[in-house]
Tab-separated table of C-alpha atoms in Angstrom:
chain	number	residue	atom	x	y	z
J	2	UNK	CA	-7.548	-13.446	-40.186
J	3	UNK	CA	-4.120	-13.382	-40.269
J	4	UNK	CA	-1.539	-12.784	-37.413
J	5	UNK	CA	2.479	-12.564	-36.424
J	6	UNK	CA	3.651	-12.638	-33.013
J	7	UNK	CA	7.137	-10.625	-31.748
J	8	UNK	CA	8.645	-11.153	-28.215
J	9	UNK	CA	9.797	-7.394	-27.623
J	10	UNK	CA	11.542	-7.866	-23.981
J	11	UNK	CA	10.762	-9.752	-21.203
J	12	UNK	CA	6.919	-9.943	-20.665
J	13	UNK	CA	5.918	-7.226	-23.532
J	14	UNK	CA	4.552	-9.267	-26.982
J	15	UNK	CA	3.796	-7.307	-30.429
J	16	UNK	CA	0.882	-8.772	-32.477
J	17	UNK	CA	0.753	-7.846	-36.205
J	18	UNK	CA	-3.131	-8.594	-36.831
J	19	UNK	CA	-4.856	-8.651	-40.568
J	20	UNK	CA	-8.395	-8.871	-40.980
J	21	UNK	CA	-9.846	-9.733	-44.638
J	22	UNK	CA	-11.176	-7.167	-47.099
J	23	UNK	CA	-14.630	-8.997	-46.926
J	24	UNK	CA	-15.034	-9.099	-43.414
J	25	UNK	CA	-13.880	-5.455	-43.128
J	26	UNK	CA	-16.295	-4.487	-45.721
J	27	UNK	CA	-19.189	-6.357	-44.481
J	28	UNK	CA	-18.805	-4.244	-40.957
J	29	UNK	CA	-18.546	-0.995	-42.611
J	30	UNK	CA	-21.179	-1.401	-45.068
J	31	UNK	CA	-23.067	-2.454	-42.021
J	32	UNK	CA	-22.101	1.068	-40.432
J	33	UNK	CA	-22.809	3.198	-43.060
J	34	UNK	CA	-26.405	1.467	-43.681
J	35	UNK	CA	-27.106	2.114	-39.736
J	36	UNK	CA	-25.720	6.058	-39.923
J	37	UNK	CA	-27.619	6.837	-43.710
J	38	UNK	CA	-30.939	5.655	-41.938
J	39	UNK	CA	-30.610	8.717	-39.453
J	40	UNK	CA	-28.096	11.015	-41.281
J	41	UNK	CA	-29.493	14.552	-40.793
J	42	UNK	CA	-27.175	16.388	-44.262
J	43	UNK	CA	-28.084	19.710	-45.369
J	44	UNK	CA	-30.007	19.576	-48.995
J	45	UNK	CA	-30.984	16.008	-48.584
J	46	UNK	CA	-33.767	14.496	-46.333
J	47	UNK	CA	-33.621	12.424	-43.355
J	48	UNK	CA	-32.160	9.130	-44.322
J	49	UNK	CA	-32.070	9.909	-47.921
J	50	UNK	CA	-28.104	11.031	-48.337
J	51	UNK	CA	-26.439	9.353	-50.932
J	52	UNK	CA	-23.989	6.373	-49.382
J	53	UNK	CA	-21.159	8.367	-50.670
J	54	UNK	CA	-22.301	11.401	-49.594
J	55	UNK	CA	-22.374	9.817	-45.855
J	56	UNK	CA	-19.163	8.250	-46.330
J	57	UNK	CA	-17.779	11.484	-46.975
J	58	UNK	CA	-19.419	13.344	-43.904
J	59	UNK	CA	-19.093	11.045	-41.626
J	60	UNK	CA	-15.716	9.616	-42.201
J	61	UNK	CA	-14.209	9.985	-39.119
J	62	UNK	CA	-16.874	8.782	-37.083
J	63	UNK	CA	-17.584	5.432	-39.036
J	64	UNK	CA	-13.909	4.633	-38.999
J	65	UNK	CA	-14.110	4.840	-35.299
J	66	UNK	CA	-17.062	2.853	-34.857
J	67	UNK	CA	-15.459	0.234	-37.384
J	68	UNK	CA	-12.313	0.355	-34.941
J	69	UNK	CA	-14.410	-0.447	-31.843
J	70	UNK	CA	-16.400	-3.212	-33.390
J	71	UNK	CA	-14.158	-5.100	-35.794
J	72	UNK	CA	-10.730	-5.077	-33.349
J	73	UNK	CA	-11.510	-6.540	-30.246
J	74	UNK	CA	-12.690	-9.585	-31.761
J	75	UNK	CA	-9.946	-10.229	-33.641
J	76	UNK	CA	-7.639	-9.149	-30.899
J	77	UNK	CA	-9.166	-12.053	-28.851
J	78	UNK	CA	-9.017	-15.064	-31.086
J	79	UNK	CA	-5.264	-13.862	-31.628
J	80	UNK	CA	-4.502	-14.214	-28.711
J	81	UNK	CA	-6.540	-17.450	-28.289
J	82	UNK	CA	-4.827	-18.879	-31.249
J	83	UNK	CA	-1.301	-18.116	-29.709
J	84	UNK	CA	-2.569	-19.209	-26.450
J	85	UNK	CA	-1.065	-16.198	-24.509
J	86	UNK	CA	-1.957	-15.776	-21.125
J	87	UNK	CA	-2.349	-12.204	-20.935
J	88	UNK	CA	-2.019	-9.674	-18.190
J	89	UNK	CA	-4.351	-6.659	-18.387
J	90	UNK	CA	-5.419	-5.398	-21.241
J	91	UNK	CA	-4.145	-4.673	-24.671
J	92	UNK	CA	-2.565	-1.688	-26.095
J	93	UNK	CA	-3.713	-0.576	-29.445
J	94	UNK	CA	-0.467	0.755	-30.849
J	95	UNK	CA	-1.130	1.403	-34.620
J	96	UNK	CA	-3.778	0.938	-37.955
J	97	UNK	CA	-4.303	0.820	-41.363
J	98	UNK	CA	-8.034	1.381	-42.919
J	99	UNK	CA	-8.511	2.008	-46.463
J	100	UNK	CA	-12.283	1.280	-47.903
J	101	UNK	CA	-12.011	-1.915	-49.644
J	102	UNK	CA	-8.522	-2.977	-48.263
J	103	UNK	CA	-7.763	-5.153	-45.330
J	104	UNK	CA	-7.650	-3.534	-41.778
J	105	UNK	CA	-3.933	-4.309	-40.217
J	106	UNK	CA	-3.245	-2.773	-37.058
J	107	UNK	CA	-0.782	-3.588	-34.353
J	108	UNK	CA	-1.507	-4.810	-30.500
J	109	UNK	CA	0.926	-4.712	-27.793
J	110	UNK	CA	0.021	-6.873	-24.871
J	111	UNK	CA	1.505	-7.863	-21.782
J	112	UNK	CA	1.368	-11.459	-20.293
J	113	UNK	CA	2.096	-13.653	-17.883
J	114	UNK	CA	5.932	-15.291	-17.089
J	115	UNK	CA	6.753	-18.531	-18.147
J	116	UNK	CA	8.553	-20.552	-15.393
J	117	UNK	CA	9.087	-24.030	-16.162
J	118	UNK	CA	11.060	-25.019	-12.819
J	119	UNK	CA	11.395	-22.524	-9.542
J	120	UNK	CA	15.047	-23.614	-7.033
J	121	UNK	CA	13.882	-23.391	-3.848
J	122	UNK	CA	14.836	-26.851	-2.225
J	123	UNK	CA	18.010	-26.032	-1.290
J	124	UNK	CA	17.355	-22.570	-0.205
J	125	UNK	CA	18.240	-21.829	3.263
J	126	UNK	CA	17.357	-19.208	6.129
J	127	UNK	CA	18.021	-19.219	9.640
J	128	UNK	CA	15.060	-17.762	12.299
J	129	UNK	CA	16.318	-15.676	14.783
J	130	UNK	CA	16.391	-17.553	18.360
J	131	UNK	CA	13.992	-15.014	20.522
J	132	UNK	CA	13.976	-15.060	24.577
J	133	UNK	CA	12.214	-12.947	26.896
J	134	UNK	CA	14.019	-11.050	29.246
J	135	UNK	CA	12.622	-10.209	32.511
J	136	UNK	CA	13.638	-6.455	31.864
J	137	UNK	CA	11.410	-6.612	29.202
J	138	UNK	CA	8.307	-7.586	31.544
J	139	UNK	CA	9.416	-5.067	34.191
J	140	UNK	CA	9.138	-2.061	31.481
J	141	UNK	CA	6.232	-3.579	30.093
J	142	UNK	CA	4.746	-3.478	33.840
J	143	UNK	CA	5.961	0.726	34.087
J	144	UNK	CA	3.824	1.031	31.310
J	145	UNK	CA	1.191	-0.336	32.662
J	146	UNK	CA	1.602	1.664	35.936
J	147	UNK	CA	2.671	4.788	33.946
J	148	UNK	CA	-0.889	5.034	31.634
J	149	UNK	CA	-2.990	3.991	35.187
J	150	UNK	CA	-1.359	6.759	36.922
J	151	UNK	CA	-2.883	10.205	38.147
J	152	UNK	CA	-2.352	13.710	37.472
J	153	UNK	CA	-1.460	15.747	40.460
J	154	UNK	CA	-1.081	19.958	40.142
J	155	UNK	CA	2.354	20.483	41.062
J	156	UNK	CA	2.883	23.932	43.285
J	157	UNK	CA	6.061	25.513	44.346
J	158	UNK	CA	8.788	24.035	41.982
J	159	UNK	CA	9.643	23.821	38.900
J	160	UNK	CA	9.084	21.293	36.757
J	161	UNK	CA	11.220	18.368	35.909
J	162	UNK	CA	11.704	15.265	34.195
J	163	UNK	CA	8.715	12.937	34.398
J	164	UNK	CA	6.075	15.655	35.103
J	165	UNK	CA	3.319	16.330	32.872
J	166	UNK	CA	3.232	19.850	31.399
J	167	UNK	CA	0.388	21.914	29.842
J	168	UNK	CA	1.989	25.271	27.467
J	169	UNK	CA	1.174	27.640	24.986
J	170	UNK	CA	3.467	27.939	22.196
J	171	UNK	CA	4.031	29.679	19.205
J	172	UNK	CA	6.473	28.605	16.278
J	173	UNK	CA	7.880	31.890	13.952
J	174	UNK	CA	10.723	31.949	11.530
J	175	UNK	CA	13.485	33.783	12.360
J	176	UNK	CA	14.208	35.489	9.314
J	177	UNK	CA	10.983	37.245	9.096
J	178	UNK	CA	9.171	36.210	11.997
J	179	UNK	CA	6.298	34.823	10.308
J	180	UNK	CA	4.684	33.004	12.404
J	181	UNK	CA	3.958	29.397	10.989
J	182	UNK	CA	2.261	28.298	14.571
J	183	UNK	CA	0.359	29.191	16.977
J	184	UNK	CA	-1.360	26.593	19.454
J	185	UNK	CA	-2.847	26.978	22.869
J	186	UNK	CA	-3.536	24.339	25.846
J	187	UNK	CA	-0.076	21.472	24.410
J	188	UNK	CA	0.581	19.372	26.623
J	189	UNK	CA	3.226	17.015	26.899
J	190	UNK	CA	5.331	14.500	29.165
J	191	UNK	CA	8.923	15.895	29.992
J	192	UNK	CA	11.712	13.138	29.703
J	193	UNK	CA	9.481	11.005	26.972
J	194	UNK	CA	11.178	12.956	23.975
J	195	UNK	CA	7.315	14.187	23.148
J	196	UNK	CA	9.165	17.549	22.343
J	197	UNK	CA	12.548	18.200	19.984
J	198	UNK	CA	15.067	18.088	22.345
J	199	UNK	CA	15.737	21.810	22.719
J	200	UNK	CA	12.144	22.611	24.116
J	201	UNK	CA	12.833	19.647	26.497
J	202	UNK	CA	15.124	21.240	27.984
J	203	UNK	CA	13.882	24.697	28.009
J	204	UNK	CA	11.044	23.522	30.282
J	205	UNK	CA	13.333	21.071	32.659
J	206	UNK	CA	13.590	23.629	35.341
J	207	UNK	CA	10.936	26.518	34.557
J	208	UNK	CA	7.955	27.615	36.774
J	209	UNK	CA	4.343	28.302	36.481
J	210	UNK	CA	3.349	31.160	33.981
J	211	UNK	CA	7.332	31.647	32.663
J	212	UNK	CA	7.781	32.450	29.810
J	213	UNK	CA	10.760	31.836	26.882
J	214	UNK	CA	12.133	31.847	23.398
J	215	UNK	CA	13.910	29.174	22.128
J	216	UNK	CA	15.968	28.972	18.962
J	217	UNK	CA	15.935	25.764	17.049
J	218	UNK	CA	18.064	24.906	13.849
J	219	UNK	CA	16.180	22.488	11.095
J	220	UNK	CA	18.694	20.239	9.536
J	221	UNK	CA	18.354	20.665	5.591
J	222	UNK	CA	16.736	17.331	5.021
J	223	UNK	CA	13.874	18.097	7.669
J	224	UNK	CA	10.878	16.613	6.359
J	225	UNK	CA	8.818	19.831	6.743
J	226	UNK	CA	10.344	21.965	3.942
J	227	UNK	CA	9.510	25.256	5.209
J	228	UNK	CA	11.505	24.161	8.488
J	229	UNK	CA	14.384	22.646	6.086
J	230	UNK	CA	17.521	23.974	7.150
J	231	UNK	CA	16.211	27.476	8.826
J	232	UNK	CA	16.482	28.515	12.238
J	233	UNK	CA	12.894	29.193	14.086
J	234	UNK	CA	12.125	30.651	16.981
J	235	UNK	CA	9.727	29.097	19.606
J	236	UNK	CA	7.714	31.198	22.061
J	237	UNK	CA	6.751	28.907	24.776
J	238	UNK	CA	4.274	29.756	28.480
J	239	UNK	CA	4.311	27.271	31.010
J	240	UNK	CA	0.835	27.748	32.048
J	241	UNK	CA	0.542	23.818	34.449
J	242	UNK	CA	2.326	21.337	36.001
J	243	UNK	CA	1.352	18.130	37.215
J	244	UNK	CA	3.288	15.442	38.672
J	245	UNK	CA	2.508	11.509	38.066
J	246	UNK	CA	0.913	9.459	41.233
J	247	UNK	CA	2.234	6.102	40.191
J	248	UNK	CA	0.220	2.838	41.557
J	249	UNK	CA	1.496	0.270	44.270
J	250	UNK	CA	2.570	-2.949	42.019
J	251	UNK	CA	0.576	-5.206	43.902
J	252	UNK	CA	-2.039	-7.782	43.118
J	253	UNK	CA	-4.906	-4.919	43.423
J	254	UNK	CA	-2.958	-3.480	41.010
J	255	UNK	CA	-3.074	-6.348	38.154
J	256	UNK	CA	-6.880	-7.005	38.589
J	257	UNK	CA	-7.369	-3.425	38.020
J	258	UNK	CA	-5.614	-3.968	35.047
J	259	UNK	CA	-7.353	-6.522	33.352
J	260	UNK	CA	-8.852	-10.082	34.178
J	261	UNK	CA	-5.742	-10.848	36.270
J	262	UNK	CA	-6.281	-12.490	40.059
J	263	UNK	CA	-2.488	-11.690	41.199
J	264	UNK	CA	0.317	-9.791	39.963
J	265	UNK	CA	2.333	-13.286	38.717
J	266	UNK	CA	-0.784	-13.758	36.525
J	267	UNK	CA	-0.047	-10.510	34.948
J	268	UNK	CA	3.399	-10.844	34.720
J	269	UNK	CA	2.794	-14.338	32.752
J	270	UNK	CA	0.491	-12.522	30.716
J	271	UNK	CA	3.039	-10.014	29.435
J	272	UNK	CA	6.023	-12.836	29.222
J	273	UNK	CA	3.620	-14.816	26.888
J	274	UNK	CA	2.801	-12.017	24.908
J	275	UNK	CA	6.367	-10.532	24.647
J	276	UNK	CA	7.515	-14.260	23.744
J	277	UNK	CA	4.652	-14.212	20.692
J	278	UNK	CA	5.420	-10.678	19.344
J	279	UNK	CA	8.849	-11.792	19.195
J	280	UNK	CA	8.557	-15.018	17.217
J	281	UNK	CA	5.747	-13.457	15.029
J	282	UNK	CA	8.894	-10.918	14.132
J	283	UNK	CA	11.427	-13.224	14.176
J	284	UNK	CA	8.972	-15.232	11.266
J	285	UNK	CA	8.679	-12.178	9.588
J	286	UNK	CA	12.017	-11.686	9.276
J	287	UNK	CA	13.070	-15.582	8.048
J	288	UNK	CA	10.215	-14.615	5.313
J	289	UNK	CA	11.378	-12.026	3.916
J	290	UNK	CA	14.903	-13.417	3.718
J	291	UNK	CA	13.457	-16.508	2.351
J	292	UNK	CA	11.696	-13.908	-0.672
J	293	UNK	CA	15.202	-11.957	-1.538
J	294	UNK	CA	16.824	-15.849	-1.816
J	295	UNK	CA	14.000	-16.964	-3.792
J	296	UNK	CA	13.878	-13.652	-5.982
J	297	UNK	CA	17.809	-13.989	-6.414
J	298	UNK	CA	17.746	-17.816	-7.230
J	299	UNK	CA	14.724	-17.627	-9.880
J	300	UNK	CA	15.598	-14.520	-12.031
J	301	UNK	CA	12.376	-13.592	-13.948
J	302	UNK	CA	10.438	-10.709	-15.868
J	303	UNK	CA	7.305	-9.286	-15.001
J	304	UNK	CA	4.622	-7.203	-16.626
J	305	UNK	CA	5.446	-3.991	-15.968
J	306	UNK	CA	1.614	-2.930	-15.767
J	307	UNK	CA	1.403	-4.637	-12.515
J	308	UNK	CA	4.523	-3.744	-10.919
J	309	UNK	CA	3.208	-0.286	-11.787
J	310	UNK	CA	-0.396	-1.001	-10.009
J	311	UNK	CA	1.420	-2.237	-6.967
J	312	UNK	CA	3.600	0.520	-6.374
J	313	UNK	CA	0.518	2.945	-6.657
J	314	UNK	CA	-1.385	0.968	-4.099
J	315	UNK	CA	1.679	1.331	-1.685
J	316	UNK	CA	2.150	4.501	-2.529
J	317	UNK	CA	-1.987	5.044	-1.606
J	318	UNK	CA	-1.063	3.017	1.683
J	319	UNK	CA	0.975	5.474	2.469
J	320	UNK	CA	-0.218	8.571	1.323
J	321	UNK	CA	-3.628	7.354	3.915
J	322	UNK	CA	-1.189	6.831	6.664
J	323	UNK	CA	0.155	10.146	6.409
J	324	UNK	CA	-2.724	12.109	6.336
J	325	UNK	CA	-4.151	9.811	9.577
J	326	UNK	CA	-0.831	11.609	11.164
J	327	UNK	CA	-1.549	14.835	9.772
J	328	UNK	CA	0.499	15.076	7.260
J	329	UNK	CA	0.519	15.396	3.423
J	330	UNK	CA	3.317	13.924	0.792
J	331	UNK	CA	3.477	17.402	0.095
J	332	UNK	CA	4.772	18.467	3.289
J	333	UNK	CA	7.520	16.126	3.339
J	334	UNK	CA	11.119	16.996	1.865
J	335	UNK	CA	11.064	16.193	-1.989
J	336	UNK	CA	14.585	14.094	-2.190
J	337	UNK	CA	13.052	12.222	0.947
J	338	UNK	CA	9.897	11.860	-1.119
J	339	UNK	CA	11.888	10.394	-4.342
J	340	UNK	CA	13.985	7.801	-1.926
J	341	UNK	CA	10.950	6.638	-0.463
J	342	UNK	CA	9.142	6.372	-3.596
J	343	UNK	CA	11.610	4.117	-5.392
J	344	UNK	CA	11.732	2.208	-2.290
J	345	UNK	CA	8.367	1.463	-2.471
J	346	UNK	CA	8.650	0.949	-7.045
J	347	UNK	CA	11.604	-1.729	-5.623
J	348	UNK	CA	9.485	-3.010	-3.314
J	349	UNK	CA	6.304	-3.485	-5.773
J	350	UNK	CA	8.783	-6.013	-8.492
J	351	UNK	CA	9.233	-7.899	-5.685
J	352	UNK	CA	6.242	-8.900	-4.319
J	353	UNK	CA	4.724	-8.959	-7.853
J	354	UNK	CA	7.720	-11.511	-8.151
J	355	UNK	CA	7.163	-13.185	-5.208
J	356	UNK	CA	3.695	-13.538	-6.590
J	357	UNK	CA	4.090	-15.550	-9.612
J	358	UNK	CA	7.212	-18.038	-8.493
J	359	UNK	CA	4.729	-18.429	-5.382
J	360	UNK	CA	1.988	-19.454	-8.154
J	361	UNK	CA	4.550	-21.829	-9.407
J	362	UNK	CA	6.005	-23.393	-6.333
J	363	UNK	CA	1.848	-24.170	-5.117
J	364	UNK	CA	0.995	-26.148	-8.457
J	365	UNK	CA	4.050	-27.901	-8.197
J	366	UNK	CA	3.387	-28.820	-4.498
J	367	UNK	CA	-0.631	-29.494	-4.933
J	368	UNK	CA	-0.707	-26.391	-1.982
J	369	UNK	CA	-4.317	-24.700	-2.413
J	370	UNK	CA	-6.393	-21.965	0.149
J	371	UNK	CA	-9.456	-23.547	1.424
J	372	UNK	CA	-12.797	-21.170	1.507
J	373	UNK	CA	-12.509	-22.177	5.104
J	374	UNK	CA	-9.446	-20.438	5.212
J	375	UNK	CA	-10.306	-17.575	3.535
J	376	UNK	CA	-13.431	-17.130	5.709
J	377	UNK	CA	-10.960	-17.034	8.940
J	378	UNK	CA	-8.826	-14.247	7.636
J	379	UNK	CA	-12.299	-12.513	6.774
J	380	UNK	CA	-13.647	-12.485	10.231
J	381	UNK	CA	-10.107	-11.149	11.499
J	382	UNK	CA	-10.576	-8.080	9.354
J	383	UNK	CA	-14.043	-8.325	10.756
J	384	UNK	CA	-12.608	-8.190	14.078
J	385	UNK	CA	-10.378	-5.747	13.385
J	386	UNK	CA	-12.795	-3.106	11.942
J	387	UNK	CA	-15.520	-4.067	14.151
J	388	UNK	CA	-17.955	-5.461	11.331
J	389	UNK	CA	-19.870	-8.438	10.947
J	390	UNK	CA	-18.527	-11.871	9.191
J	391	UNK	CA	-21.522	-12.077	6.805
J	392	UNK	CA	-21.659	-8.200	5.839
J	393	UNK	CA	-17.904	-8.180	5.267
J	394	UNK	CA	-17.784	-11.225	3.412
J	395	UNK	CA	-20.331	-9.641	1.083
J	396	UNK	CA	-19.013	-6.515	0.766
J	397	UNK	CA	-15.545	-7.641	-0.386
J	398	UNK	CA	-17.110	-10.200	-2.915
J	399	UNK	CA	-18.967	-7.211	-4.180
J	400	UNK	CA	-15.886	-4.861	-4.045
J	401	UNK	CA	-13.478	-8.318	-5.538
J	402	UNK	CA	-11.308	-8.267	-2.689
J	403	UNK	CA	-11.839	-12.293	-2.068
J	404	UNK	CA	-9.192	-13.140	-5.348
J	405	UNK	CA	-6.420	-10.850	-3.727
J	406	UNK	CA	-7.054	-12.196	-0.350
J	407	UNK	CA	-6.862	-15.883	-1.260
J	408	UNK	CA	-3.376	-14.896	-3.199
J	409	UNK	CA	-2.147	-13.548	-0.201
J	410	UNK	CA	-2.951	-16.653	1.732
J	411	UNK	CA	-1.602	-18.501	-0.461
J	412	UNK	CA	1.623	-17.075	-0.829
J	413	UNK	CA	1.606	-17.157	2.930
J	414	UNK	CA	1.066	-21.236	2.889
J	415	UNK	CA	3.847	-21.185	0.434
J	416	UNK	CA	6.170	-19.097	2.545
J	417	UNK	CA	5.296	-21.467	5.641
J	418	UNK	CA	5.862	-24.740	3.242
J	419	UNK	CA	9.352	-23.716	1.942
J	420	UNK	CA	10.028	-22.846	5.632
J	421	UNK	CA	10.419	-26.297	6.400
J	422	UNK	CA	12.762	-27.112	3.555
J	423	UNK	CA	14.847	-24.054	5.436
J	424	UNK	CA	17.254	-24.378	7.971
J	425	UNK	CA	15.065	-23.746	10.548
């Protein structure tokens, strides 16, 4: 066998591949012996065609079957011989078969960057200093109140900010008045911004079983585009109104809350929690400014193939979160739906970047995952979706989740090492 090699750009490599006239022959000879044994041709009997006469009916068929069985073994001790470390599979991109000739036929193939050294010593990133104001706690604590709070019906006034309504409403464009809506029993909390702003007000102030249109005009880039830049027309009834019973903030207060003896307990509770949501974010944030310096310092090409895999697993991400709010990528406005997308195409390069140098920077470094601590972030999913360690553990072995899993850690551990080399 005979092959060339061509770098094309960046990751992308062309192999020109020959195989020999006798090994060619020997595999079709084998074919057409295999087909003329069960070769149903009119005027001759079963199996009893003339080799030529097979050849000639069957041509298509046997060179495809020749394709399939000679090329992927030569394909692989190509690329063995040139020692590529490939990326996904190849791409057969052209042949050559003539009976008696040698097969050449071209491969393109994608494969893996080459980094001989990764800068990331003298990187630096600053974390965010993070405090916890005692604001913070005290809205945190009306919160608390606010969702433990009763309902009561409201009689003789209007309603007002901070009461909770119940309507009926019906949404109609005002061109046509086609009625795009119609919804019974809402309800929603007045002064939360629950409602656009010009139903808010609309109710601030009305009574029991009133009744009103409001007008409201869509901005053109509304992500609804049957809204988009129209003026509709809402028909709303105030049919209830209750007004919040707020509890005392006393100590009877925090145990009903949780597993809290006093209302300092709670308070220290919400401080501590506050103070670890904002260092988790503050992390978060010295990460990914530590990735855009890395990406920037260590220019490098990728395959394209997985760039291309991981945008349409974001783009699947959130496709699933829209539809768990109701919505559809259809629904949304299409130039929103293009900026977004080649957010997320941007977004894919790096990570599948981040990935490789990350590869790098944990061989140089002797950093490695543990199966320990790949079996902790397993029973956190299992946790979090309310399954069982072993059963989860099995099903994502099963489903080959663990190899993704352990590259995330790592990349984490990485992440965390070159932290330290950070002003921090």
């Amino acid at each position: 066998m005979q092959a060339e090699i061509t770098n094309i750009e960046g990751c992308n490599r062309k192999l020109k591949i020959q195989i020999p006239k006798e090994k060619v022959a020997e595999e079709y000879d084998s074919l057409v012996k295999k087909v003329s044994a069960e070769a149903k041709i009119k005027g001759f009997r079963k199996g009893k065609a003339p080799k030529d006469v097979v050849k000639r009916y069957y041509k298509d068929a046997l060179e495809s079957d020749l394709i399939k069985r000679i090329i992927p073994s030569a394909c692989e001790e190509a690329i063995k011989n040139f020692n590529l470390d490939v990326v996904g599979n190849y791409m057969l991109e052209d042949y050559v078969f003539q009976e008696g000739e040698p097969l050449e036929f071209v491969i393109n193939v994608e494969v893996k960057p080459e980094i001989d050294n990764v800068n990331y010593k003298d990187i630096k990133v600053e974390k965010k200093e993070v405090e916890v104001k005692e604001e913070e706690v005290d809205e945190t604590i009306e919160r608390l109140r606010d969702s433990h709070s009763e309902l009561k019906p409201v009689e003789g006034r209007a309603a007002k900010e901070g009461d909770s309504v119940v309507f009926d409403f019906s949404l109609s464009l005002a061109e046509d008045n086609k009625e795009l809506i119609s919804t019974r029993e809402s309800k929603a909390t007045l002064g939360r911004k629950e409602l656009i702003e010009e139903l808010e007000e609309a109710f601030i102030g009305m009574n029991k079983e009133e009744k009103k249109e409001v007008s409201v005009k869509y901005p053109e880039d509304y992500h609804q585009k049957e809204l988009a830049g129209k003026e509709a027309i809402f028909k709303i009834k105030l049919k209830e109104i209750h007004e919040k019973i707020m509890p005392d903030l006393d100590d009877e207060f925090a145990k009903d809350v949780g597993e809290y003896n006093t209302l300092e307990e709670l308070k220290k509770d919400i401080r501590e929690k506050i103070l670890k949501n904002k260092e988790d974010a503050a992390l978060s944030d010295a990460q990914k400014e530590l990735v855009e310096k890395l990406i920037e310092a260590n220019p490098i090409s990728v395959p394209k193939s997985l760039v291309e895999d991981e945008a349409k697993s974001m783009i699947k991400n959130w496709e699933n979160n829209l539809k768990r709010m109701g919505t559809k990528i259809s629904d949304l406005n299409e130039n929103e739906v293009i900026g977004f997308v080649n957010e997320i195409e941007k977004e894919a390069e790096k990570k599948v970047k981040m990935s490789f140098l990350a590869e790098k920077i944990a061989s140089v470094e002797k950093i490695e995952v543990e199966e320990k601590e790949v079996d902790e972030e397993i029973k956190k999913h299992a946790e979090a979706y309310k399954k069982e360690f072993e059963q989860l553990k099995r099903d994502y072995e099963k489903i080959g989740v663990l190899p993704y899993l352990k590259k995330a850690i790592l990349e984490e551990k990485v992440l965390n090492f070159l932290l330290g080399y950070s002003n921090i």
